[in-house]
Tab-separated table of C-alpha atoms in Angstrom:
chain	number	residue	atom	x	y	z
A	1	PRO	CA	107.491	112.721	103.135
A	2	ALA	CA	107.493	116.519	102.495
A	3	SER	CA	103.977	116.623	100.962
A	4	ARG	CA	100.864	114.726	100.604
A	5	LEU	CA	101.527	114.117	96.792
A	6	VAL	CA	105.007	112.577	97.614
A	7	ALA	CA	103.403	110.398	100.298
A	8	ASP	CA	100.890	109.053	98.038
A	9	PHE	CA	103.370	108.544	95.192
A	10	ILE	CA	105.852	106.384	97.213
A	11	GLY	CA	103.343	103.839	98.322
A	12	GLU	CA	99.856	103.059	99.563
A	13	SER	CA	98.718	105.562	102.218
A	14	ASN	CA	95.627	106.487	104.074
A	15	PHE	CA	95.164	110.098	104.834
A	16	LEU	CA	93.219	111.746	107.683
A	17	GLU	CA	92.667	115.418	108.214
A	18	MET	CA	93.171	116.007	111.905
A	19	GLU	CA	93.406	118.983	114.328
A	20	VAL	CA	96.322	119.523	116.779
A	21	ALA	CA	94.751	119.186	120.140
A	22	SER	CA	97.946	119.535	122.386
A	23	GLN	CA	101.691	118.950	122.390
A	24	ASP	CA	104.369	117.808	124.824
A	25	GLU	CA	108.006	117.260	124.555
A	26	LYS	CA	107.746	113.940	122.547
A	27	PHE	CA	104.342	113.924	120.888
A	28	ILE	CA	101.777	116.113	119.026
A	29	HIS	CA	98.324	114.912	120.035
A	30	LEU	CA	95.784	114.879	117.252
A	31	ARG	CA	92.043	114.586	117.112
A	32	SER	CA	89.356	114.010	114.420
A	33	GLY	CA	85.953	113.467	115.920
A	34	SER	CA	86.131	110.349	118.053
A	35	ILE	CA	89.638	109.524	116.759
A	36	SER	CA	92.818	110.602	118.614
A	37	LEU	CA	96.322	109.727	118.192
A	38	ALA	CA	99.904	110.830	119.256
A	39	ALA	CA	102.457	111.550	116.515
A	40	SER	CA	106.119	111.917	117.087
A	41	ARG	CA	107.384	115.452	117.090
A	42	SER	CA	110.560	114.579	115.310
A	43	ASP	CA	110.591	114.497	111.525
A	44	SER	CA	112.109	111.196	110.553
A	45	SER	CA	113.949	112.792	107.664
A	46	SER	CA	115.671	115.566	109.552
A	47	SER	CA	116.399	116.689	113.084
A	48	THR	CA	113.777	119.333	113.081
A	49	LYS	CA	111.053	119.197	115.666
A	50	LEU	CA	107.632	119.790	114.198
A	51	THR	CA	105.667	122.590	116.062
A	52	PRO	CA	102.320	123.110	114.565
A	53	ALA	CA	99.893	125.566	116.416
A	54	ILE	CA	97.266	124.205	118.679
A	55	GLY	CA	94.072	123.992	116.572
A	56	ALA	CA	95.848	123.773	113.289
A	57	LYS	CA	94.474	121.470	110.669
A	58	VAL	CA	97.048	118.767	109.493
A	59	TRP	CA	97.110	115.854	107.139
A	60	VAL	CA	98.307	112.563	108.620
A	61	SER	CA	99.497	109.770	106.372
A	62	ILE	CA	99.089	106.264	107.726
A	63	ARG	CA	100.746	103.361	105.952
A	64	PRO	CA	98.627	100.126	106.462
A	65	GLU	CA	101.691	98.018	107.178
A	66	ALA	CA	102.672	100.393	110.098
A	67	PHE	CA	99.277	100.666	111.641
A	68	VAL	CA	98.396	98.987	114.928
A	69	ILE	CA	95.005	99.189	116.734
A	70	ASP	CA	95.087	99.075	120.503
A	71	HIS	CA	91.823	98.148	122.233
A	72	GLY	CA	93.309	99.707	125.463
């Protein structure tokens, strides 16, 4: 979704404020305290690749039905 308001409106979401730690060709690596995750660089609604600056604060929307915990 284009904004947090839209993401919240179209269904149940959990939001995390995270910081961009690094990027590679496929993923944006995010961190918040002890939590880290890799998000796809491609915006699913367009062919645009997302390119936030390292250190930028971003909001991540996580839908409960799409979340998997890996004990790795």
